[in-house]
Amino acid sequence: MEMKEIKLEDLDTKNFVKEKVSEISAAVGDALAINALSGGVDSSAVTMLGHKALGNRLRTYFIENGLMREGEPKRIVRLFGELGVPVEVVDAQKEFFGALKGITDPEEKREAITRVFYKDVFSQLVRKSGAKYLLQGTNYTDVEETVAGIKRQHNILKQLGIDTEEQYGYKVIEPLIQLRKSAIREVAKALGLPEEIYQRPPFPGPALAARVIGEVTPDRVEIVRRATRIVEQELSRTGAFQYLAILHEDRVTGIRDGKRDYGLQIEVRCWESKDAKVGWPTRLAYDVLEKLSDRITGEIEGVVSVTYSITKKPPSTIEAI
Amino acid sequence: MEMKEIKLEDLDTKNFVKEKVSEISAAVGDALAINALSGGVDSSAVTMLGHKALGNRLRTYFIENGLMREGEPKRIVRLFGELGVPVEVVDAQKEFFGALKGITDPEEKREAITRVFYKDVFSQLVRKSGAKYLLQGTNYTDVEETVAGIKRQHNILKQLGIDTEEQYGYKVIEPLIQLRKSAIREVAKALGLPEEIYQRPPFPGPALAARVIGEVTPDRVEIVRRATRIVEQELSRTGAFQYLAILHEDRVTGIRDGKRDYGLQIEVRCWESKDAKVGWPTRLAYDVLEKLSDRITGEIEGVVSVTYSITKKPPSTIEAI
């Protein structure tokens, strides 16, 4: 497929959808295809394109890794169900938390999640399903950052442990590879996805594990999950590009019931960006910042401190891990 | 001495100075007294009171622990020299860094600093000087927080390893014990100390070690020292109660020369407070926050992220350790 960027101002969404649907249709023919849906805008758009092209010859899986936001995957299954797209949930929480146990190094953590996702869980599904085609939501920024060495290598077949594409006939289809995030949102809208999906802030693959500095345990994920819910409730109306809560490993002094205590710190980030390539912290009103802090320290036991990230990207990145 | 609080509105500074000078004079008589000057407003006010009462029967030491701000202790020695108060510098950097090596637990760190200061360094000076009286800048908030269990026990003789006050005749004089910070600033002003002292933001005992989460090494202290200088340059004109930079132990992702990198994070805190008992983050303009971040990430190698603390005290504390 074509690899040149299609800029937002040059994008004809109707035409783009029509083209991609017929490309997928032509590529897969009568075979089966498979994709993993996370509920983010990229994988949601891919799911819709694949469904339009292939109908029930597309198998869409939602992999429950225990690292998702509150209420997922139920919400996603219901939402796609209403659009006529069946989604199968695969419970892999045990596999993910097992692989993450004792790991504190951010890169090892990321590798463990990638390995479990691709090698342990998704590759099983691919083999069992008999699918020969994988639909994948890779976008133009991913490619660029892989080339620049900012993100990790993005070779899905290698990550699936499939080195012999020719022998087994696996093919990867990446229909969004020419688009950046803002263009993908337009495509998602044109595909009939609801605003809560096409306007959804990015939520990268390692999900809440990317929001936990230090060891990722069910308890620590639960803390950052609750902080994430508060941040999303308070910041969704800002229209910011992305907003997130990060649980630090560092402990800081606080006061609990009048006594000195070492507690947890949550870092909040809220970004202005068009494409995640560069970004600026949103100039949130102090009323909003103070409400965030009051809610997070008041509603989540053990948290005594909340900070707001004030560094632009670069030298920061959007996420902390 | 009297222990009841003197509130700012009830304070007659001239009268207070006169009373304390005569109390110290009467208590010490012809004996020698000693005190440790850090350059903060409390120990500076005590030094001036002691000097007025005792002249050269007061020995004032500045203990160089390697954990002080840039340009100290030279600045303090010169400043007090101009006021006619001799200050002797004691180089104890080796002792402090030796005791801090390998310690990451905040409470153990604080204990190591306290132990080295009192047991290893200051107790030697007390014994060598022949002084029987110790002047100490304990204030009303310290007493209150000790009682409430927020701060550690504050028994200076016990900390000096002197359990038998009666036997050796050591006496502690705490002339500021009835005052909170805002009242001490008025007293310091009345004592002829320059504005850079009497308006100086608090800088507690463990100094920059209280601003390093994780192990305190000369290199890590140097990083937070440089961040502290930038924060003080940018925030001194705000008139805030206290402002500080904290080096985190957690590492976060950043981009350096276009490549992904794990770097350091500095947290900035800036407080509105009257007495450090309760406090609110200053509502700094985003222009100021962004300049802080640009300077800290631009001027200090390895720092990729800067955050601003948005939690009030309580449940936060002023410092992070």
XYZ file of C-alpha atoms in Angstrom:
642
model
C 0.000 0.000 0.000
C 0.874 3.665 -0.478
C 3.159 5.075 2.276
C 3.144 8.832 1.515
C 1.415 11.053 4.075
C -2.078 12.326 3.292
C -2.344 15.650 5.087
C -5.574 16.617 6.824
C -6.227 19.443 4.337
C -5.827 17.048 1.381
C -8.033 14.321 2.863
C -11.341 13.466 1.170
C -12.777 11.194 3.850
C -15.575 9.651 1.740
C -13.165 8.821 -1.017
C -10.556 7.557 1.442
C -13.050 5.167 3.077
C -14.240 3.908 -0.324
C -10.682 3.297 -1.502
C -9.530 1.545 1.668
C -12.636 -0.669 1.794
C -12.063 -1.824 -1.751
C -8.300 -2.287 -1.167
C -8.981 -4.461 1.908
C -11.681 -6.350 0.040
C -9.412 -7.011 -2.929
C -6.452 -7.990 -0.740
C -8.302 -10.452 1.508
C -10.578 -11.926 -1.147
C -12.507 -14.877 0.325
C -10.032 -15.430 3.171
C -10.402 -14.527 6.853
C -8.901 -11.448 8.543
C -8.396 -10.680 12.211
C -7.818 -7.538 14.257
C -7.407 -6.444 17.857
C -9.654 -3.604 18.976
C -8.585 -1.477 21.958
C -11.331 1.115 21.694
C -8.927 3.873 20.688
C -9.650 5.885 17.546
C -7.057 4.055 15.403
C -8.153 0.477 16.088
C -11.811 1.551 16.037
C -11.441 3.063 12.557
C -9.614 -0.050 11.345
C -12.377 -2.257 12.758
C -15.040 -0.280 10.874
C -13.067 -0.293 7.605
C -12.488 -4.040 7.944
C -16.117 -4.706 8.813
C -17.341 -2.690 5.795
C -14.945 -4.575 3.520
C -15.291 -8.092 4.916
C -18.419 -8.354 7.054
C -18.283 -11.566 9.074
C -14.982 -12.601 7.491
C -13.354 -10.174 9.946
C -12.762 -11.478 13.494
C -12.385 -8.604 15.966
C -10.983 -9.323 19.440
C -10.866 -7.101 22.477
C -8.039 -8.332 24.675
C -8.794 -7.630 28.346
C -5.327 -7.172 29.814
C -6.414 -5.745 33.181
C -4.744 -2.484 32.217
C -7.752 -0.741 30.662
C -9.877 2.105 31.892
C -12.862 1.627 34.176
C -15.886 0.007 32.532
C -13.979 -1.231 29.509
C -14.279 -3.661 27.702
C -18.066 -3.774 28.298
C -18.521 -0.285 26.930
C -16.630 -1.053 23.725
C -18.431 -4.339 23.061
C -21.816 -2.637 23.555
C -20.843 0.342 21.399
C -19.661 -1.787 18.458
C -22.615 -4.129 18.964
C -24.902 -1.152 18.317
C -23.009 -0.551 15.053
C -23.539 -4.192 14.068
C -19.922 -5.208 14.622
C -19.397 -8.302 16.786
C -16.422 -8.110 19.155
C -15.121 -11.057 21.134
C -13.530 -10.406 24.543
C -10.476 -12.446 25.513
C -9.603 -12.388 29.234
C -5.814 -12.295 29.490
C -5.386 -10.455 32.808
C -3.508 -13.333 34.422
C -1.017 -13.494 31.547
C -0.319 -9.752 31.628
C 0.061 -9.317 35.403
C 2.141 -12.514 35.515
C 4.552 -11.108 32.948
C 4.739 -7.721 34.677
C 5.484 -9.085 38.148
C 8.669 -7.647 39.664
C 9.537 -5.520 36.630
C 10.257 -1.859 37.324
C 12.389 -0.862 34.326
C 10.084 0.994 31.917
C 11.552 -0.558 28.790
C 11.368 -4.113 30.170
C 7.774 -3.427 31.168
C 6.882 -2.247 27.690
C 8.601 -5.312 26.231
C 6.744 -7.659 28.580
C 3.392 -6.188 27.547
C 4.269 -6.332 23.861
C 5.499 -9.907 24.229
C 2.410 -11.126 26.080
C 0.114 -9.310 23.679
C 1.698 -10.564 20.495
C 3.491 -13.806 21.346
C 1.233 -15.259 24.040
C -2.252 -13.963 23.327
C -2.757 -12.517 19.863
C -0.635 -15.073 18.019
C -2.800 -17.862 19.513
C -5.897 -16.109 18.229
C -4.385 -15.643 14.781
C -3.483 -19.320 14.550
C -6.788 -20.590 15.953
C -8.874 -18.305 13.762
C -7.258 -19.518 10.580
C -6.951 -15.885 9.461
C -4.215 -15.064 6.997
C -4.644 -11.298 7.155
C -4.026 -9.002 10.089
C -5.565 -5.542 10.129
C -3.485 -3.095 12.127
C -3.994 0.601 13.025
C -0.404 1.768 12.459
C -0.425 5.493 11.641
C 1.982 7.910 9.979
C 3.401 9.220 13.303
C 4.199 5.638 14.413
C 6.183 5.067 11.238
C 8.003 8.363 11.552
C 8.901 7.759 15.191
C 10.090 4.230 14.455
C 12.349 5.602 11.719
C 13.613 8.328 14.060
C 14.313 5.783 16.813
C 11.876 7.411 19.260
C 9.527 4.442 19.376
C 10.323 0.751 19.272
C 10.415 -1.220 16.042
C 6.926 -1.796 14.739
C 7.079 -5.055 12.800
C 3.926 -6.890 13.730
C 4.770 -10.233 12.113
C 8.098 -10.391 13.882
C 6.334 -9.511 17.120
C 3.915 -12.384 16.504
C 6.869 -14.733 16.220
C 6.108 -15.168 12.520
C 9.357 -14.744 10.646
C 8.305 -16.633 7.566
C 5.490 -14.596 6.131
C 5.955 -16.146 2.702
C 5.794 -19.700 3.983
C 2.639 -19.236 6.027
C 1.071 -16.530 3.898
C 0.354 -14.049 6.697
C -0.199 -10.520 5.440
C -0.485 -7.286 7.378
C -2.863 -4.596 6.186
C -2.348 -1.096 7.612
C -5.066 1.107 6.095
C -4.289 4.192 8.263
C -0.564 4.294 7.621
C -0.753 7.510 5.556
C -2.690 9.468 8.187
C -1.864 11.371 11.337
C -4.217 11.412 14.322
C -6.299 14.432 13.278
C -7.001 12.879 9.873
C -7.860 9.518 11.480
C -10.458 11.292 13.636
C -12.143 12.598 10.463
C -12.137 9.130 8.934
C -13.574 7.625 12.143
C -16.346 10.214 12.088
C -17.112 9.468 8.436
C -17.290 5.755 9.323
C -20.229 6.448 11.656
C -18.331 5.993 14.902
C -19.754 8.061 17.795
C -18.044 11.217 19.043
C -16.852 9.453 22.233
C -14.679 7.329 19.942
C -13.604 9.727 17.181
C -12.811 12.500 19.696
C -11.262 10.121 22.214
C -7.840 11.167 23.489
C -5.051 8.747 22.549
C -4.516 5.861 24.957
C -1.481 3.916 23.789
C -1.044 0.163 23.785
C 0.455 -0.538 27.215
C -2.628 1.321 28.515
C -2.540 2.016 32.268
C 0.793 0.172 32.569
C 2.291 3.153 30.727
C 0.869 5.311 33.508
C 2.506 3.412 36.385
C 6.143 4.191 37.166
C 7.678 1.184 38.922
C 6.104 -2.263 39.303
C 2.718 -2.789 37.645
C 0.470 -4.669 40.066
C -3.329 -4.949 40.066
C -3.450 -2.609 43.114
C -1.245 0.044 41.533
C -3.185 -0.151 38.251
C -6.392 0.329 40.253
C -4.988 3.547 41.784
C -4.060 5.003 38.411
C -7.363 3.784 36.940
C -9.259 5.817 39.521
C -7.050 8.861 38.936
C -7.561 8.458 35.186
C -11.330 8.472 35.614
C -11.158 11.720 37.620
C -8.795 13.353 35.101
C -11.036 12.333 32.196
C -14.168 13.575 33.974
C -12.596 16.933 34.768
C -10.691 17.522 31.533
C -12.898 16.060 28.772
C -14.638 19.426 28.306
C -11.304 21.205 27.690
C -11.041 19.768 24.189
C -7.362 19.067 24.837
C -5.520 16.593 22.604
C -4.721 14.125 25.402
C -4.900 14.065 29.198
C -3.599 11.464 31.573
C -2.734 10.547 35.149
C 0.582 8.911 36.076
C 1.282 7.073 39.339
C 4.835 7.749 40.493
C 7.015 5.232 42.279
C 8.631 7.993 44.337
C 6.952 8.612 47.645
C 6.613 12.083 49.095
C 5.743 13.417 52.518
C 2.161 14.240 53.308
C -0.076 14.807 56.281
C -2.810 12.322 57.077
C -5.129 12.892 60.059
C -2.658 15.442 61.399
C 0.286 13.002 61.268
C 3.303 12.953 58.944
C 2.996 10.193 56.335
C 4.787 9.089 53.174
C 2.251 8.887 50.439
C 1.807 8.542 46.728
C 2.099 11.175 44.029
C -0.028 11.409 40.901
C 1.233 13.473 37.950
C -1.363 14.951 35.612
C -0.524 15.775 31.999
C -2.814 17.582 29.571
C -1.619 18.269 26.039
C -2.290 20.654 23.205
C -1.178 18.968 20.001
C -2.269 18.267 16.454
C -0.404 15.041 15.835
C 1.486 14.070 19.016
C 4.718 15.000 17.240
C 5.080 18.187 19.215
C 2.897 19.269 22.128
C 2.360 21.920 24.782
C 0.854 21.583 28.252
C -2.672 23.033 28.209
C -2.906 26.289 30.175
C -5.541 24.889 32.516
C -7.214 27.353 34.894
C -6.074 26.994 38.499
C -9.674 26.316 39.531
C -9.486 23.201 37.372
C -6.037 22.183 38.665
C -7.107 22.649 42.274
C -10.292 20.654 41.766
C -8.243 17.852 40.189
C -5.900 17.822 43.159
C -8.732 17.960 45.716
C -10.571 15.086 44.053
C -7.509 12.878 43.501
C -6.153 13.303 47.048
C -9.657 13.157 48.532
C -11.011 10.149 46.649
C -7.949 7.906 46.310
C -6.521 6.580 49.552
C -2.780 6.990 49.926
C -2.332 9.864 47.452
C -0.995 13.005 49.173
C 0.413 14.975 46.232
C -0.592 15.880 42.678
C 1.620 17.638 40.139
C 0.945 19.097 36.705
C 3.469 18.593 33.896
C 4.670 21.944 32.471
C 7.254 20.744 29.923
C 6.548 20.757 26.200
C 7.321 17.879 23.807
C 10.223 17.796 23.079
C 12.111 17.372 25.416
C 9.224 15.637 27.222
C 7.145 12.924 25.606
C 3.341 12.683 25.815
C 3.427 9.669 28.145
C 5.946 9.183 30.960
C 7.042 5.638 30.088
C 11.277 30.688 79.015
C 7.675 31.490 78.133
C 6.063 29.016 75.666
C 2.780 30.738 74.781
C 2.454 31.941 71.175
C 2.953 35.658 70.484
C 0.791 36.371 67.444
C 2.049 38.711 64.742
C -0.600 41.327 65.583
C 0.428 41.315 69.267
C 4.163 41.510 68.569
C 6.080 44.635 69.604
C 9.375 43.852 67.853
C 11.494 46.469 69.659
C 10.268 45.300 73.013
C 10.636 41.633 72.031
C 14.279 42.154 70.990
C 15.042 44.070 74.194
C 13.464 41.364 76.344
C 15.150 38.443 74.596
C 18.560 40.155 74.651
C 18.302 40.685 78.388
C 16.966 37.160 78.978
C 19.895 35.643 77.048
C 22.326 37.937 78.811
C 20.964 37.023 82.233
C 20.868 33.300 81.438
C 24.397 33.003 80.056
C 26.076 35.402 82.458
C 29.830 35.282 81.936
C 29.783 31.867 80.254
C 30.181 31.009 76.575
C 27.330 30.238 74.174
C 27.409 28.603 70.763
C 25.043 28.466 67.808
C 24.872 27.061 64.290
C 23.936 29.543 61.577
C 22.420 28.213 58.335
C 21.573 31.588 56.815
C 17.835 31.027 57.129
C 15.726 33.659 58.845
C 15.392 31.702 62.123
C 19.068 30.984 62.741
C 19.997 34.460 61.459
C 17.655 36.137 63.955
C 19.008 33.943 66.765
C 22.574 34.845 65.793
C 21.792 38.567 65.959
C 19.977 38.261 69.300
C 22.861 36.211 70.714
C 25.436 38.646 69.345
C 23.602 41.645 70.843
C 23.380 39.890 74.207
C 26.813 38.277 74.382
C 29.164 39.901 71.855
C 32.242 37.744 71.467
C 31.031 35.273 74.094
C 28.867 33.837 71.331
C 30.564 31.404 68.917
C 28.650 31.163 65.641
C 29.440 28.301 63.244
C 28.340 27.785 59.687
C 28.506 24.059 58.969
C 29.268 23.438 55.289
C 27.506 20.123 54.639
C 27.754 20.185 50.837
C 23.971 20.409 50.718
C 23.646 24.199 50.626
C 22.636 26.526 47.831
C 25.100 27.871 45.298
C 27.540 30.463 46.667
C 26.839 29.655 50.290
C 28.535 29.744 52.822
C 30.674 32.596 51.430
C 27.678 34.866 51.056
C 26.539 34.314 54.650
C 29.980 34.857 56.155
C 30.386 38.105 54.193
C 26.894 39.313 55.064
C 27.299 38.731 58.801
C 30.838 40.106 58.649
C 29.353 43.383 57.402
C 27.067 43.368 60.454
C 30.085 42.859 62.723
C 29.253 39.237 63.540
C 32.122 36.768 63.079
C 31.094 33.383 61.645
C 33.394 30.379 61.482
C 32.928 27.900 58.616
C 33.339 24.193 59.372
C 33.829 21.953 56.317
C 31.903 18.732 56.969
C 31.034 17.711 53.397
C 32.872 14.390 53.668
C 31.021 13.458 56.851
C 27.607 14.251 55.376
C 28.027 12.535 51.997
C 29.659 9.575 53.735
C 26.640 9.150 55.986
C 24.178 9.559 53.102
C 25.810 6.992 50.821
C 23.428 4.267 49.683
C 20.453 5.603 51.657
C 17.242 6.091 49.690
C 14.594 5.919 52.403
C 13.588 9.518 53.186
C 13.325 8.997 56.914
C 16.731 7.258 57.141
C 18.205 10.104 55.112
C 16.792 12.713 57.442
C 18.092 10.723 60.425
C 21.564 10.425 58.890
C 21.757 14.183 58.355
C 20.485 14.915 61.846
C 22.920 12.386 63.334
C 25.949 13.744 61.472
C 24.995 17.334 62.226
C 24.418 16.861 65.939
C 26.409 13.789 66.989
C 29.425 14.011 64.697
C 29.916 17.687 63.920
C 28.088 20.087 66.214
C 28.666 18.101 69.417
C 32.436 18.258 68.753
C 32.203 22.001 68.385
C 30.167 22.352 71.560
C 32.699 20.322 73.537
C 35.757 22.017 72.025
C 34.338 25.513 72.487
C 33.707 25.017 76.169
C 30.258 26.563 75.695
C 27.596 25.621 78.197
C 24.734 27.314 76.381
C 23.274 26.477 72.981
C 21.210 29.030 71.125
C 18.653 27.407 68.857
C 16.094 28.829 66.406
C 13.180 26.519 67.278
C 9.909 28.284 66.442
C 6.291 27.870 67.447
C 5.350 25.813 64.367
C 8.199 23.346 65.093
C 6.867 22.791 68.601
C 3.313 22.381 67.386
C 4.309 19.895 64.682
C 6.445 17.906 67.109
C 3.490 17.664 69.476
C 1.211 16.661 66.597
C 3.690 13.992 65.451
C 4.186 15.617 62.027
C 7.860 16.415 62.588
C 10.465 14.421 64.442
C 11.160 14.912 68.137
C 13.034 18.118 68.658
C 15.181 17.583 71.739
C 18.515 19.142 70.870
C 20.461 17.850 73.886
C 19.397 14.274 73.233
C 20.393 14.773 69.585
C 23.811 15.952 70.730
C 24.215 12.737 72.673
C 23.978 14.700 75.917
C 21.540 12.881 78.158
C 22.773 14.296 81.402
C 22.126 17.994 81.113
C 22.297 18.441 84.859
C 25.638 16.737 85.160
C 27.345 18.736 82.423
C 25.321 21.904 82.812
C 24.374 22.323 79.144
C 21.416 24.609 78.626
C 19.401 25.284 75.501
C 18.058 28.755 74.841
C 15.270 29.046 72.249
C 14.429 32.753 71.983
C 12.050 32.380 68.993
C 9.923 29.577 70.411
C 6.847 31.805 70.831
C 6.866 33.067 67.241
C 5.692 31.802 63.876
C 7.606 32.554 60.686
C 5.894 35.856 59.812
C 6.655 37.241 63.279
C 10.266 36.034 63.082
C 10.653 37.963 59.813
C 9.593 41.156 61.634
C 12.073 40.478 64.423
C 14.858 39.774 61.885
C 14.090 43.093 60.177
C 14.151 44.938 63.501
C 17.538 43.332 64.250
C 19.034 45.080 61.196
C 19.296 41.991 58.989
C 19.050 42.788 55.250
C 15.892 42.024 53.259
C 17.564 39.056 51.507
C 17.653 37.404 54.933
C 14.431 38.542 56.595
C 12.387 37.885 53.442
C 14.229 34.672 52.607
C 11.996 31.691 51.886
C 12.378 28.847 54.412
C 15.135 26.348 53.648
C 14.927 23.562 56.233
C 17.796 21.786 57.936
C 18.507 18.895 55.557
C 18.839 21.611 52.892
C 19.171 20.259 49.341
C 19.109 16.675 50.663
C 15.430 17.306 51.405
C 15.058 18.147 47.723
C 16.543 14.891 46.392
C 14.272 11.849 46.299
C 16.432 8.719 46.393
C 20.169 8.578 47.101
C 21.880 11.876 47.935
C 25.183 12.027 46.046
C 27.314 15.085 45.219
C 26.201 14.795 41.546
C 22.507 14.611 42.373
C 22.812 17.494 44.839
C 24.515 19.518 42.097
C 21.533 18.923 39.766
C 19.011 20.097 42.332
C 21.302 22.990 43.325
C 21.229 24.265 39.731
C 17.454 23.802 39.517
C 17.089 25.623 42.853
C 19.074 28.575 41.529
C 16.800 28.828 38.466
C 13.636 28.518 40.578
C 14.872 31.207 42.991
C 15.856 33.534 40.137
C 12.483 33.157 38.435
C 10.235 33.128 41.508
C 11.854 35.555 43.982
C 9.819 38.450 42.569
C 6.524 36.616 43.187
C 6.692 37.310 46.910
C 5.608 33.729 47.549
C 6.159 32.187 50.984
C 8.515 29.450 49.761
C 9.611 28.006 46.424
C 11.716 24.968 45.738
C 12.941 22.421 43.215
C 12.868 18.678 43.907
C 14.861 16.056 41.992
C 12.812 12.887 41.599
C 14.258 9.399 41.607
C 11.680 8.233 39.065
C 12.836 8.475 35.490
C 10.466 9.481 32.700
C 10.637 9.256 28.936
C 11.965 12.202 27.003
C 13.359 13.045 23.585
C 16.971 14.044 23.259
C 18.411 14.919 19.828
C 15.383 13.295 18.216
C 15.874 9.975 20.076
C 13.848 8.432 22.892
C 15.640 8.739 26.225
C 14.890 8.165 29.906
C 15.647 11.330 31.747
C 15.234 13.109 35.034
C 12.240 14.963 36.376
C 12.311 18.114 38.493
C 9.245 19.072 40.517
C 8.728 22.755 41.316
C 6.720 23.859 44.342
C 5.755 27.444 45.154
C 3.703 28.169 48.251
C 1.350 30.801 49.579
C 1.391 30.561 53.354
C 1.603 32.661 56.476
C 3.166 30.161 58.832
C 3.853 26.909 56.919
C 1.026 25.316 58.884
C -1.302 25.398 55.915
C -0.376 26.414 52.383
C -1.652 26.756 48.822
C 0.277 26.444 45.551
C 0.823 29.929 44.124
C -1.273 30.524 40.993
C 1.803 31.223 38.863
C 1.187 32.543 35.342
C 1.813 29.972 32.617
C 4.459 32.283 31.097
C 6.397 31.850 34.335
C 5.832 28.075 34.470
C 6.896 27.632 30.861
C 10.019 29.731 31.346
C 10.913 27.648 34.399
C 10.510 24.461 32.386
C 12.465 25.807 29.389
C 15.352 26.931 31.586
C 15.500 23.796 33.746
C 15.355 21.361 30.807
C 17.609 23.601 28.694
C 20.312 24.374 31.259
C 20.536 21.134 33.246
C 21.738 18.100 31.328
C 19.612 14.997 31.741
C 16.394 16.737 32.819
C 13.542 16.090 30.359
C 10.480 16.884 32.463
C 9.342 19.529 34.936
C 6.144 19.411 36.991
C 4.409 21.945 39.224
C 2.855 20.832 42.509
C -0.872 21.680 42.665
C -1.809 20.145 46.042
C -2.399 22.271 49.108
C -1.012 21.549 52.603
C -2.576 19.412 53.978
C -2.585 16.711 52.592
C 0.755 17.721 50.994
C 3.639 19.076 53.036
C 5.781 22.059 51.999
C 8.818 19.884 51.226
C 8.678 16.440 49.588
C 10.841 14.557 52.089
